[in-house]
């Protein structure tokens, strides 16, 4: 049983002599007493028990229940939902309360326990007892305790609580007593306080159970609570997304219910997506990373002039490592097709960023071969001279050559295939996705600065002879280089006012680049550490199924056992 004394329940009793004042208030002539030892104030309509040191008691007046923290737009709604105390003579208010709100719950004649005549509502929350007057609770009839106090149906009352003890007339609730202490204080003061140590989600669930609205909290507490709630929701969302990246979400049951080759596709999926599920899967992951590195190196060396060889038939220069690059593309194609065949969800497979990178890495070669098939050296047929055909062919080849250059440029995206096996690259991509608003604002401010400072410098520099600032678009390059604090020096203002604008542009770039970099770095470090932890957990989970060290020791012992068995007959 929770014990409350007068000084703890009423802070103004800390001064000497105030206990006597309260005792005299409780024993005034206008205080009546019922059979259960409950004093009832005939003027205010609120009650209290004699043993104040035993249990918490609610002593309120109607003027002390106004909520000064509710927003202006919520006042009308509060008046409709919960009502206000009537204004008039105290005796009239007491008569209205007596006629509208019962002092004790009404009971139906359905064979239930005999009702109590007490005007105090006894409740037990999580093993701690509290006492509230029916009139104080009924001020908020939309709450759970308000419905319990104002209901005239006994079965409805019992449905609002978890248990009821008829001997002591006490209602039991299996809820968190720490949160209910705040609810109890809300009935006492009309203000709902929030503690920082409480979980926001658990606190909202408890408030929803008790039917108390968050609008009764002070504005300062509400702002802090909403910030913690939004921060918690964002962290939970980030954790779910990071965990989904670190672990394969496909369940084995999805493959077993497939129509065609479900178990085989499940094993193939583990081979391609779970490197630590088996030794073969680990070898496959290492081979994929090896071919990515080989293809990138071959792509770079093919641009070196010494690595070119001239074709004797056509006279065109061909890269020496072209066949190695083609072999890597064939491996990437096989890998992509195996992933496509084994996936249980084609829609999710198509929307994956890593799978899109794999497709972009292999498309340029096949598009190049397709375009070369349409531009073969065919002889002219029908009418038209050879000269006209050559002119037409040159124009057609020129357009195709531009397309081929773009296709070759797309080959650089092969390096992004390493993101499948690199935690840092995936954490960096995840950071950009989560901070797209900050990155977008940074790019917007950079664009505004480039346009503004280029226009300023052009205005003061375009009349100077031999100037490079011939137009605002020509000045964009100078502004971009200055804002990024690179400063190539190929373009620089010559007038004093132009140099002043250049100094302001550089200072603007320093301030602008310094603000979001720290935010991005902190989030990247946080996401990287969390993703690394989730991957380590998933890795330990997969390695629990396949113990590579134990398997290697077993293979070595088997080999040694076979060698010893073969050597025994020779010694015999």
Coordinates of C-alpha atoms in Angstrom, one line a residue:
X1 CA 0.0 0.0 0.0
X2 CA 1.5 3.3 -1.1
X3 CA 1.7 5.8 1.8
X4 CA 1.5 9.5 1.4
X5 CA 1.8 12.1 4.1
X6 CA 0.4 15.6 4.2
X7 CA 3.7 17.3 3.4
X8 CA 4.3 15.1 0.4
X9 CA 0.8 15.5 -1.0
X10 CA 0.5 19.2 -0.3
X11 CA 3.8 21.1 -0.8
X12 CA 2.5 24.2 1.0
X13 CA 2.5 22.3 4.3
X14 CA 6.2 22.5 4.7
X15 CA 5.9 25.6 6.9
X16 CA 5.2 25.1 10.5
X17 CA 1.6 25.4 11.6
X18 CA 0.0 24.8 8.2
X19 CA -1.0 21.2 9.2
X20 CA -3.2 22.7 11.9
X21 CA -4.8 25.0 9.3
X22 CA -5.7 22.0 7.1
X23 CA -6.9 20.0 10.0
X24 CA -9.2 22.9 11.0
X25 CA -10.4 23.1 7.4
X26 CA -11.3 19.4 7.5
X27 CA -13.2 19.8 10.8
X28 CA -15.0 23.1 10.1
X29 CA -18.7 23.2 11.0
X30 CA -19.8 23.1 7.4
X31 CA -18.1 19.8 6.9
X32 CA -20.4 16.8 7.1
X33 CA -19.3 13.2 7.7
X34 CA -20.8 10.1 6.3
X35 CA -20.8 6.5 7.7
X36 CA -17.4 5.6 6.1
X37 CA -15.5 8.4 7.8
X38 CA -15.5 10.7 4.7
X39 CA -15.8 14.4 5.3
X40 CA -17.9 16.2 2.7
X41 CA -17.7 19.9 2.1
X42 CA -21.3 21.2 1.7
X43 CA -20.2 24.3 -0.2
X44 CA -17.6 23.0 -2.6
X45 CA -18.8 19.5 -3.2
X46 CA -15.4 17.8 -2.7
X47 CA -14.6 15.3 -0.1
X48 CA -11.6 14.0 1.9
X49 CA -10.9 11.2 4.3
X50 CA -9.8 11.6 7.8
X51 CA -6.6 9.5 7.7
X52 CA -4.6 11.7 5.3
X53 CA -1.3 10.0 6.1
X54 CA -2.5 6.6 4.9
X55 CA -3.5 7.1 1.3
X56 CA -3.4 9.9 -1.3
X57 CA -6.5 12.1 -1.3
X58 CA -7.8 14.6 -3.8
X59 CA -8.8 17.9 -2.2
X60 CA -9.9 20.3 -4.9
X61 CA -12.2 23.3 -5.5
X62 CA -14.0 24.1 -8.7
X63 CA -11.8 27.2 -9.2
X64 CA -8.6 25.1 -9.1
X65 CA -9.4 22.9 -12.1
X66 CA -9.0 25.4 -15.0
X67 CA -6.2 24.4 -17.4
X68 CA -4.1 27.4 -18.3
X69 CA -1.9 25.4 -20.7
X70 CA -4.5 24.4 -23.3
X71 CA -4.2 26.1 -26.6
X72 CA -6.8 28.8 -27.6
X73 CA -8.1 26.7 -30.4
X74 CA -8.7 23.8 -28.1
X75 CA -10.7 25.7 -25.5
X76 CA -14.0 25.4 -27.2
X77 CA -13.5 21.7 -27.9
X78 CA -12.6 21.2 -24.2
X79 CA -15.8 22.9 -23.1
X80 CA -17.9 20.7 -25.3
X81 CA -16.1 17.5 -24.4
X82 CA -15.5 17.9 -20.7
X83 CA -17.6 20.8 -19.7
X84 CA -17.0 23.6 -17.1
X85 CA -18.2 24.1 -13.6
X86 CA -21.3 26.2 -13.5
X87 CA -21.1 29.7 -12.2
X88 CA -23.5 30.7 -9.4
X89 CA -24.2 30.1 -5.8
X90 CA -22.1 27.3 -4.1
X91 CA -25.3 25.7 -2.8
X92 CA -26.8 25.6 -6.3
X93 CA -23.6 24.0 -7.6
X94 CA -23.7 21.4 -4.9
X95 CA -27.3 20.5 -5.7
X96 CA -26.6 20.2 -9.4
X97 CA -23.6 17.9 -8.7
X98 CA -25.7 15.8 -6.4
X99 CA -28.4 15.3 -9.0
X100 CA -26.1 14.6 -11.9
X101 CA -23.1 12.7 -10.5
X102 CA -23.5 9.9 -8.0
X103 CA -21.3 9.7 -4.9
X104 CA -20.9 6.0 -5.5
X105 CA -21.4 3.8 -8.5
X106 CA -24.9 2.7 -9.4
X107 CA -25.4 -1.1 -9.4
X108 CA -27.7 -3.1 -11.5
X109 CA -29.8 -5.8 -9.9
X110 CA -28.1 -8.6 -11.8
X111 CA -27.0 -10.5 -8.7
X112 CA -23.8 -8.4 -8.3
X113 CA -22.2 -7.1 -5.1
X114 CA -24.0 -4.6 -3.0
X115 CA -23.0 -1.0 -3.8
X116 CA -21.0 1.0 -1.4
X117 CA -22.3 4.3 -0.1
X118 CA -18.8 5.9 0.0
X119 CA -18.2 9.1 -2.1
X120 CA -14.5 8.1 -2.6
X121 CA -13.3 6.0 -5.6
X122 CA -10.8 3.4 -4.4
X123 CA -8.5 2.2 -7.2
X124 CA -5.4 0.0 -7.2
X125 CA -3.0 0.5 -10.0
X126 CA -0.1 -2.0 -10.2
X127 CA -0.3 -2.8 -6.5
X128 CA -0.5 0.8 -5.4
X129 CA -3.7 2.2 -3.9
X130 CA -5.2 5.6 -4.6
X131 CA -8.3 7.4 -3.5
X132 CA -10.2 9.9 -5.6
X133 CA -13.5 11.6 -5.0
X134 CA -16.2 10.9 -7.6
X135 CA -16.9 14.6 -8.1
X136 CA -13.2 15.3 -9.0
X137 CA -13.0 12.4 -11.4
X138 CA -16.3 13.2 -13.1
X139 CA -15.0 16.6 -14.2
X140 CA -13.4 14.6 -17.1
X141 CA -16.2 12.2 -18.1
X142 CA -14.4 11.1 -21.3
X143 CA -11.6 9.5 -19.4
X144 CA -11.7 5.9 -18.1
X145 CA -12.0 6.9 -14.5
X146 CA -14.6 9.6 -15.5
X147 CA -16.7 6.9 -17.2
X148 CA -16.3 4.7 -14.2
X149 CA -17.5 7.4 -11.9
X150 CA -20.4 8.6 -14.0
X151 CA -21.7 5.3 -15.4
X152 CA -25.0 3.9 -14.0
X153 CA -24.5 0.4 -15.5
X154 CA -22.6 -1.9 -13.1
X155 CA -21.5 -4.2 -15.9
X156 CA -20.1 -1.3 -17.8
X157 CA -18.2 -0.3 -14.7
X158 CA -16.7 -3.7 -14.2
X159 CA -15.7 -3.8 -17.9
X160 CA -13.6 -0.7 -17.4
X161 CA -11.4 -2.3 -14.8
X162 CA -9.4 -5.5 -14.6
X163 CA -10.8 -6.7 -11.3
X164 CA -13.0 -5.6 -8.4
X165 CA -12.9 -6.3 -4.7
X166 CA -16.4 -6.0 -3.2
X167 CA -15.2 -6.2 0.4
X168 CA -13.1 -3.0 0.2
X169 CA -14.9 -1.5 -2.8
X170 CA -11.7 -1.2 -4.7
X171 CA -11.1 -1.4 -8.5
X172 CA -7.9 -3.0 -9.8
X173 CA -6.0 -2.0 -12.9
X174 CA -2.9 -3.9 -14.2
X175 CA -1.1 -0.9 -15.5
X176 CA 2.1 1.0 -15.0
X177 CA 1.9 2.9 -11.6
X178 CA 4.6 5.3 -12.6
X179 CA 2.5 6.7 -15.4
X180 CA -0.6 6.6 -13.4
X181 CA 1.0 8.8 -10.8
X182 CA 1.1 11.5 -13.5
X183 CA -2.5 10.8 -14.3
X184 CA -3.4 11.1 -10.6
X185 CA -1.7 14.5 -10.4
X186 CA -3.6 15.5 -13.5
X187 CA -6.9 14.9 -11.7
X188 CA -5.5 16.8 -8.7
X189 CA -4.2 19.9 -10.6
X190 CA -5.8 19.7 -14.1
X191 CA -2.3 19.7 -15.6
X192 CA -0.6 16.6 -17.1
X193 CA 3.2 16.6 -16.5
X194 CA 5.6 14.5 -18.5
X195 CA 8.8 12.9 -17.1
X196 CA 11.9 12.6 -19.3
X197 CA 12.8 9.2 -18.1
X198 CA 9.5 7.7 -19.4
X199 CA 9.4 6.0 -22.8
X200 CA 7.4 8.2 -25.2
X201 CA 5.6 5.3 -26.8
X202 CA 4.8 3.6 -23.5
X203 CA 3.6 6.9 -22.1
X204 CA 1.2 7.5 -25.1
X205 CA -0.1 3.9 -24.7
X206 CA -0.9 4.5 -21.1
X207 CA -2.5 7.9 -21.8
X208 CA -4.6 6.2 -24.5
X209 CA -5.7 3.5 -21.9
X210 CA -6.7 6.1 -19.3
X211 CA -8.4 8.3 -21.9
X212 CA -6.3 11.4 -21.0
X213 CA -5.4 13.7 -23.9
X214 CA -1.9 15.1 -24.4
X215 CA -3.3 18.6 -24.8
X216 CA -3.5 19.0 -21.0
X217 CA 0.3 19.0 -20.8
X218 CA 2.1 22.4 -20.4
X219 CA 3.5 23.8 -23.6
X220 CA 7.1 23.4 -22.4
X221 CA 6.6 19.7 -21.5
X222 CA 4.7 19.1 -24.7
X223 CA 7.5 20.5 -26.9
X224 CA 10.2 18.4 -25.2
X225 CA 8.0 15.3 -25.3
X226 CA 7.2 15.7 -29.0
X227 CA 10.8 16.2 -29.8
X228 CA 11.8 13.0 -28.0
X229 CA 8.9 11.1 -29.6
X230 CA 9.9 12.2 -33.2
X231 CA 13.5 11.4 -32.5
X232 CA 12.6 8.0 -31.2
X233 CA 10.4 7.3 -34.3
X234 CA 13.2 8.4 -36.6
X235 CA 15.7 6.2 -34.8
X236 CA 13.4 3.2 -35.0
X237 CA 12.8 3.8 -38.7
X238 CA 16.6 4.0 -39.3
X239 CA 17.2 0.8 -37.4
X240 CA 14.6 -1.1 -39.4
X241 CA 16.1 0.1 -42.7
X242 CA 19.6 -0.7 -41.6
X243 CA 18.6 -4.1 -40.3
X244 CA 16.9 -4.8 -43.6
X245 CA 20.1 -4.0 -45.4
X246 CA 22.2 -6.1 -43.2
X247 CA 20.0 -9.2 -43.2
X248 CA 18.2 -11.0 -46.0
X249 CA 14.5 -10.7 -45.3
X250 CA 13.4 -13.6 -47.6
X251 CA 11.9 -16.4 -45.5
X252 CA 12.5 -20.0 -46.4
X253 CA 8.8 -20.6 -46.4
X254 CA 8.4 -18.3 -49.4
X255 CA 10.5 -20.6 -51.5
X256 CA 8.8 -23.8 -50.3
X257 CA 5.4 -22.5 -51.5
X258 CA 6.7 -21.7 -54.9
X259 CA 5.3 -23.6 -57.9
X260 CA 8.5 -24.3 -59.6
X261 CA 11.8 -25.5 -58.0
X262 CA 11.3 -23.9 -54.6
X263 CA 14.0 -25.7 -52.6
X264 CA 16.5 -25.4 -55.5
X265 CA 15.9 -21.6 -55.7
X266 CA 16.2 -21.3 -52.0
X267 CA 19.7 -22.9 -52.1
X268 CA 20.6 -20.7 -55.1
X269 CA 19.4 -17.6 -53.2
X270 CA 21.6 -18.5 -50.3
X271 CA 24.5 -19.0 -52.7
X272 CA 24.1 -15.5 -54.2
X273 CA 22.9 -13.4 -51.3
X274 CA 24.3 -15.0 -48.1
X275 CA 28.1 -15.3 -48.4
X276 CA 28.5 -17.0 -45.0
X277 CA 25.8 -19.6 -45.5
X278 CA 28.3 -22.0 -47.0
X279 CA 31.8 -22.3 -48.3
X280 CA 30.6 -22.1 -51.9
X281 CA 28.7 -18.9 -51.2
X282 CA 31.8 -17.4 -49.7
X283 CA 33.9 -18.3 -52.8
X284 CA 31.2 -16.8 -55.0
X285 CA 31.3 -13.5 -53.1
X286 CA 35.1 -13.4 -53.3
X287 CA 35.0 -14.2 -57.1
X288 CA 32.5 -11.4 -57.6
X289 CA 34.7 -8.8 -55.9
X290 CA 37.7 -10.1 -57.8
X291 CA 36.0 -9.7 -61.2
X292 CA 34.9 -6.2 -60.3
X293 CA 38.4 -5.1 -59.6
X294 CA 39.8 -6.8 -62.7
X295 CA 37.2 -5.1 -64.9
X296 CA 37.9 -1.7 -63.5
X297 CA 41.7 -2.1 -64.0
X298 CA 41.1 -3.4 -67.5
X299 CA 38.8 -0.4 -68.3
X300 CA 41.5 2.0 -67.1
X301 CA 44.4 0.3 -69.0
X302 CA 42.5 0.1 -72.2
X303 CA 42.7 3.8 -72.5
X304 CA 46.5 3.8 -72.5
X305 CA 48.0 4.3 -75.9
X306 CA 50.7 1.7 -75.4
X307 CA 47.9 -0.9 -74.6
X308 CA 46.3 -0.4 -78.1
X309 CA 46.9 -2.7 -81.1
X310 CA 46.0 -2.0 -84.7
X311 CA 43.7 -4.4 -86.5
X312 CA 45.3 -5.5 -89.8
X313 CA 42.0 -5.9 -91.7
X314 CA 40.1 -2.7 -90.6
X315 CA 43.1 -0.6 -89.6
X316 CA 41.3 0.4 -86.3
X317 CA 43.0 0.3 -82.9
X318 CA 41.7 -2.2 -80.5
X319 CA 42.4 -2.5 -76.8
X320 CA 44.7 -5.4 -75.8
X321 CA 42.6 -6.1 -72.6
X322 CA 39.3 -6.0 -74.4
X323 CA 38.8 -9.8 -74.1
X324 CA 39.4 -9.7 -70.4
X325 CA 36.8 -7.0 -70.0
X326 CA 34.4 -9.0 -72.1
X327 CA 35.0 -12.1 -69.8
X328 CA 34.2 -10.0 -66.8
X329 CA 30.9 -8.8 -68.4
X330 CA 30.0 -12.4 -69.1
X331 CA 30.5 -13.3 -65.4
X332 CA 28.5 -10.3 -64.3
X333 CA 25.7 -11.3 -66.7
X334 CA 25.6 -14.8 -65.3
X335 CA 25.6 -13.5 -61.7
X336 CA 22.7 -11.2 -62.5
X337 CA 20.7 -13.9 -64.2
X338 CA 21.2 -16.2 -61.2
X339 CA 19.9 -13.6 -58.8
X340 CA 16.9 -12.9 -61.1
X341 CA 16.0 -16.6 -61.3
X342 CA 16.4 -17.2 -57.5
X343 CA 14.5 -14.2 -56.2
X344 CA 11.0 -14.8 -54.7
X345 CA 9.8 -11.2 -55.3
X346 CA 10.4 -9.8 -58.7
X347 CA 9.0 -6.4 -57.8
X348 CA 11.4 -6.0 -54.9
X349 CA 14.3 -7.3 -57.0
X350 CA 13.6 -4.6 -59.7
X351 CA 13.4 -1.8 -57.1
X352 CA 16.7 -2.7 -55.4
X353 CA 19.4 -0.1 -56.0
X354 CA 22.2 -2.7 -56.0
X355 CA 20.4 -4.8 -58.7
X356 CA 20.0 -1.6 -60.8
X357 CA 23.8 -1.1 -60.5
X358 CA 24.4 -4.6 -61.7
X359 CA 22.2 -4.1 -64.7
X360 CA 23.8 -0.8 -65.6
X361 CA 27.3 -2.5 -65.4
X362 CA 26.4 -5.0 -68.1
X363 CA 24.2 -3.0 -70.4
X364 CA 26.8 -0.9 -72.2
X365 CA 28.6 -3.9 -73.8
X366 CA 25.4 -5.4 -75.2
X367 CA 24.1 -2.1 -76.4
X368 CA 27.4 -1.5 -78.1
X369 CA 27.3 -4.9 -79.8
X370 CA 23.7 -4.2 -80.9
X371 CA 24.6 -0.8 -82.4
X372 CA 27.6 -2.2 -84.2
X373 CA 25.4 -4.8 -85.8
X374 CA 23.3 -2.1 -87.4
X375 CA 26.4 -0.2 -88.6
X376 CA 28.2 -3.0 -90.4
X377 CA 30.1 -2.2 -93.6
X378 CA 27.5 -3.2 -96.1
X379 CA 27.9 -2.6 -99.8
X380 CA 25.5 -0.2 -101.5
X381 CA 22.6 -1.8 -103.1
X382 CA 20.3 -0.4 -105.8
X383 CA 20.6 3.1 -107.0
X384 CA 23.0 5.7 -105.7
X385 CA 26.8 6.1 -106.2
X386 CA 29.5 4.9 -103.9
X387 CA 30.3 8.5 -102.9
X388 CA 26.7 9.2 -101.8
X389 CA 26.7 6.0 -99.8
X390 CA 30.0 7.0 -98.0
X391 CA 28.6 10.4 -97.1
X392 CA 25.5 8.8 -95.6
X393 CA 27.5 6.2 -93.8
X394 CA 29.8 8.8 -92.2
X395 CA 26.8 10.8 -90.9
X396 CA 25.2 7.6 -89.5
X397 CA 28.5 6.5 -87.9
X398 CA 29.0 9.9 -86.4
X399 CA 25.7 9.7 -84.6
X400 CA 26.2 6.2 -83.5
X401 CA 29.7 7.1 -82.3
X402 CA 28.2 9.6 -79.9
X403 CA 25.8 7.0 -78.5
X404 CA 28.7 4.6 -78.1
X405 CA 30.7 7.1 -76.2
X406 CA 27.8 7.5 -73.8
X407 CA 27.6 3.7 -73.5
X408 CA 31.3 3.4 -72.7
X409 CA 30.9 6.2 -70.1
X410 CA 28.3 4.0 -68.3
X411 CA 31.0 1.4 -67.7
X412 CA 32.4 3.4 -64.9
X413 CA 29.4 2.4 -62.8
X414 CA 30.9 -1.1 -62.4
X415 CA 32.9 0.2 -59.5
X416 CA 29.6 0.6 -57.6
X417 CA 29.2 -3.1 -57.6
X418 CA 31.6 -3.1 -54.7
X419 CA 28.9 -1.6 -52.6
X420 CA 27.3 -5.1 -52.4
X421 CA 30.3 -6.2 -50.4
X422 CA 31.4 -2.9 -48.8
X423 CA 29.7 -1.6 -45.6
X424 CA 31.2 1.9 -46.0
X425 CA 29.7 2.4 -49.4
X426 CA 26.3 1.2 -48.4
X427 CA 26.4 3.4 -45.3
X428 CA 27.4 6.4 -47.4
X429 CA 24.5 5.8 -49.8
X430 CA 22.1 5.4 -46.9
X431 CA 23.4 8.7 -45.4
X432 CA 22.6 10.5 -48.6
X433 CA 19.1 9.0 -48.8
X434 CA 18.4 10.0 -45.2
X435 CA 19.9 13.5 -45.5
X436 CA 18.4 14.3 -48.9
X437 CA 16.8 17.4 -47.5
X438 CA 20.1 18.8 -46.1
X439 CA 21.9 17.9 -49.3
X440 CA 19.1 19.5 -51.4
X441 CA 19.3 22.7 -49.3
X442 CA 23.1 22.8 -49.7
X443 CA 22.9 22.5 -53.5
X444 CA 20.2 25.2 -53.6
X445 CA 22.3 27.6 -51.6
X446 CA 25.3 26.9 -53.8
X447 CA 23.3 27.6 -56.9
X448 CA 21.9 30.8 -55.5
X449 CA 25.5 31.9 -54.5
X450 CA 26.9 31.1 -57.9
X451 CA 24.2 33.1 -59.7
X452 CA 24.3 36.1 -57.4
X453 CA 28.1 36.5 -57.2
X454 CA 28.6 35.8 -60.9
X455 CA 26.1 38.6 -61.7
X456 CA 27.9 41.0 -59.3
X457 CA 31.3 40.3 -60.7
X458 CA 30.1 40.5 -64.3
X459 CA 28.5 43.9 -63.6
X460 CA 31.8 45.5 -62.4
X461 CA 34.2 43.5 -64.7
X462 CA 32.6 43.3 -68.2
X463 CA 33.9 46.8 -69.1
X464 CA 37.5 46.0 -68.4
X465 CA 39.6 45.3 -71.4
X466 CA 40.7 41.7 -72.0
X467 CA 38.5 40.4 -69.3
X468 CA 37.3 36.8 -69.0
X469 CA 33.9 37.8 -67.6
X470 CA 32.3 38.4 -70.9
X471 CA 28.9 37.1 -69.8
X472 CA 27.1 35.8 -66.7
X473 CA 27.3 32.2 -67.8
X474 CA 31.1 32.6 -68.3
X475 CA 31.3 33.9 -64.7
X476 CA 29.5 30.8 -63.4
X477 CA 32.6 28.8 -63.5
X478 CA 34.6 31.4 -61.5
X479 CA 31.8 31.6 -58.9
X480 CA 31.6 27.8 -58.5
X481 CA 35.3 27.5 -58.1
X482 CA 35.4 30.3 -55.5
X483 CA 32.4 29.0 -53.5
X484 CA 34.0 25.6 -53.3
X485 CA 37.2 27.3 -52.1
X486 CA 39.3 25.5 -54.9
X487 CA 40.4 28.6 -56.8
X488 CA 42.1 27.5 -60.0
X489 CA 43.2 31.1 -60.8
X490 CA 42.3 30.9 -64.5
X491 CA 39.7 33.7 -64.0
X492 CA 40.1 36.5 -61.4
X493 CA 38.6 40.0 -61.1
X494 CA 40.9 43.1 -61.6
X495 CA 38.9 45.9 -60.1
X496 CA 38.8 46.7 -56.4
X497 CA 35.0 46.2 -56.2
X498 CA 35.3 42.9 -58.1
X499 CA 37.9 41.7 -55.6
X500 CA 35.6 42.7 -52.8
X501 CA 32.9 40.6 -54.3
X502 CA 35.4 37.7 -54.7
X503 CA 36.3 37.9 -51.0
X504 CA 32.6 37.8 -50.1
X505 CA 32.0 34.8 -52.4
X506 CA 34.9 32.9 -50.8
X507 CA 33.7 33.7 -47.3
X508 CA 30.2 32.6 -48.2
X509 CA 31.6 29.3 -49.5
X510 CA 33.5 28.7 -46.3
X511 CA 30.5 29.3 -44.1
X512 CA 28.1 27.4 -46.4
X513 CA 30.4 24.3 -46.7
X514 CA 31.1 24.1 -43.0
X515 CA 27.5 23.9 -41.8
X516 CA 26.2 20.6 -43.4
X517 CA 29.5 18.8 -43.4
X518 CA 29.5 18.2 -39.7
X519 CA 25.8 17.0 -39.8
X520 CA 26.5 14.6 -42.7
X521 CA 29.7 13.3 -41.0
X522 CA 28.0 12.6 -37.7
X523 CA 25.1 10.8 -39.3
X524 CA 27.5 8.8 -41.5
X525 CA 29.5 7.7 -38.5
X526 CA 26.3 6.7 -36.6
X527 CA 24.9 4.8 -39.6
X528 CA 28.2 3.1 -40.3
X529 CA 28.6 1.8 -36.7
X530 CA 25.0 0.6 -36.6
X531 CA 25.2 -1.1 -40.0
X532 CA 28.5 -2.7 -39.0
X533 CA 26.9 -4.0 -35.8
X534 CA 23.9 -5.4 -37.6
X535 CA 26.1 -7.1 -40.2
X536 CA 28.2 -8.6 -37.4
X537 CA 25.1 -10.0 -35.8
X538 CA 23.9 -11.5 -39.1
X539 CA 27.4 -12.8 -39.8
X540 CA 27.6 -14.6 -36.4
X541 CA 24.1 -16.0 -37.0
X542 CA 25.1 -17.4 -40.4
X543 CA 28.5 -18.6 -39.2
X544 CA 26.7 -20.5 -36.5
X545 CA 25.3 -22.7 -39.2
X546 CA 28.7 -23.1 -40.9
X547 CA 31.8 -23.4 -38.8
X548 CA 34.6 -22.9 -41.2
X549 CA 37.4 -23.6 -38.7
X550 CA 35.8 -26.8 -37.5
X551 CA 35.1 -28.0 -41.1
X552 CA 38.8 -27.3 -42.0
X553 CA 40.1 -29.2 -39.0
X554 CA 37.8 -32.1 -39.9
X555 CA 39.1 -32.2 -43.4
X556 CA 42.7 -32.1 -42.2
X557 CA 42.1 -34.9 -39.7
X558 CA 40.4 -37.0 -42.4
X559 CA 43.4 -36.5 -44.7
X560 CA 45.8 -37.4 -42.0
X561 CA 43.8 -40.4 -41.0
X562 CA 43.8 -41.7 -44.6
X563 CA 47.5 -41.2 -44.9
X564 CA 48.2 -43.0 -41.6
X565 CA 46.0 -46.0 -42.7
X566 CA 47.9 -46.3 -45.9
X567 CA 51.3 -46.3 -44.2
X568 CA 50.5 -49.1 -41.8
X569 CA 50.5 -52.0 -44.3
X570 CA 53.9 -50.9 -45.6
X571 CA 55.5 -51.2 -42.2
X572 CA 53.8 -54.6 -41.7

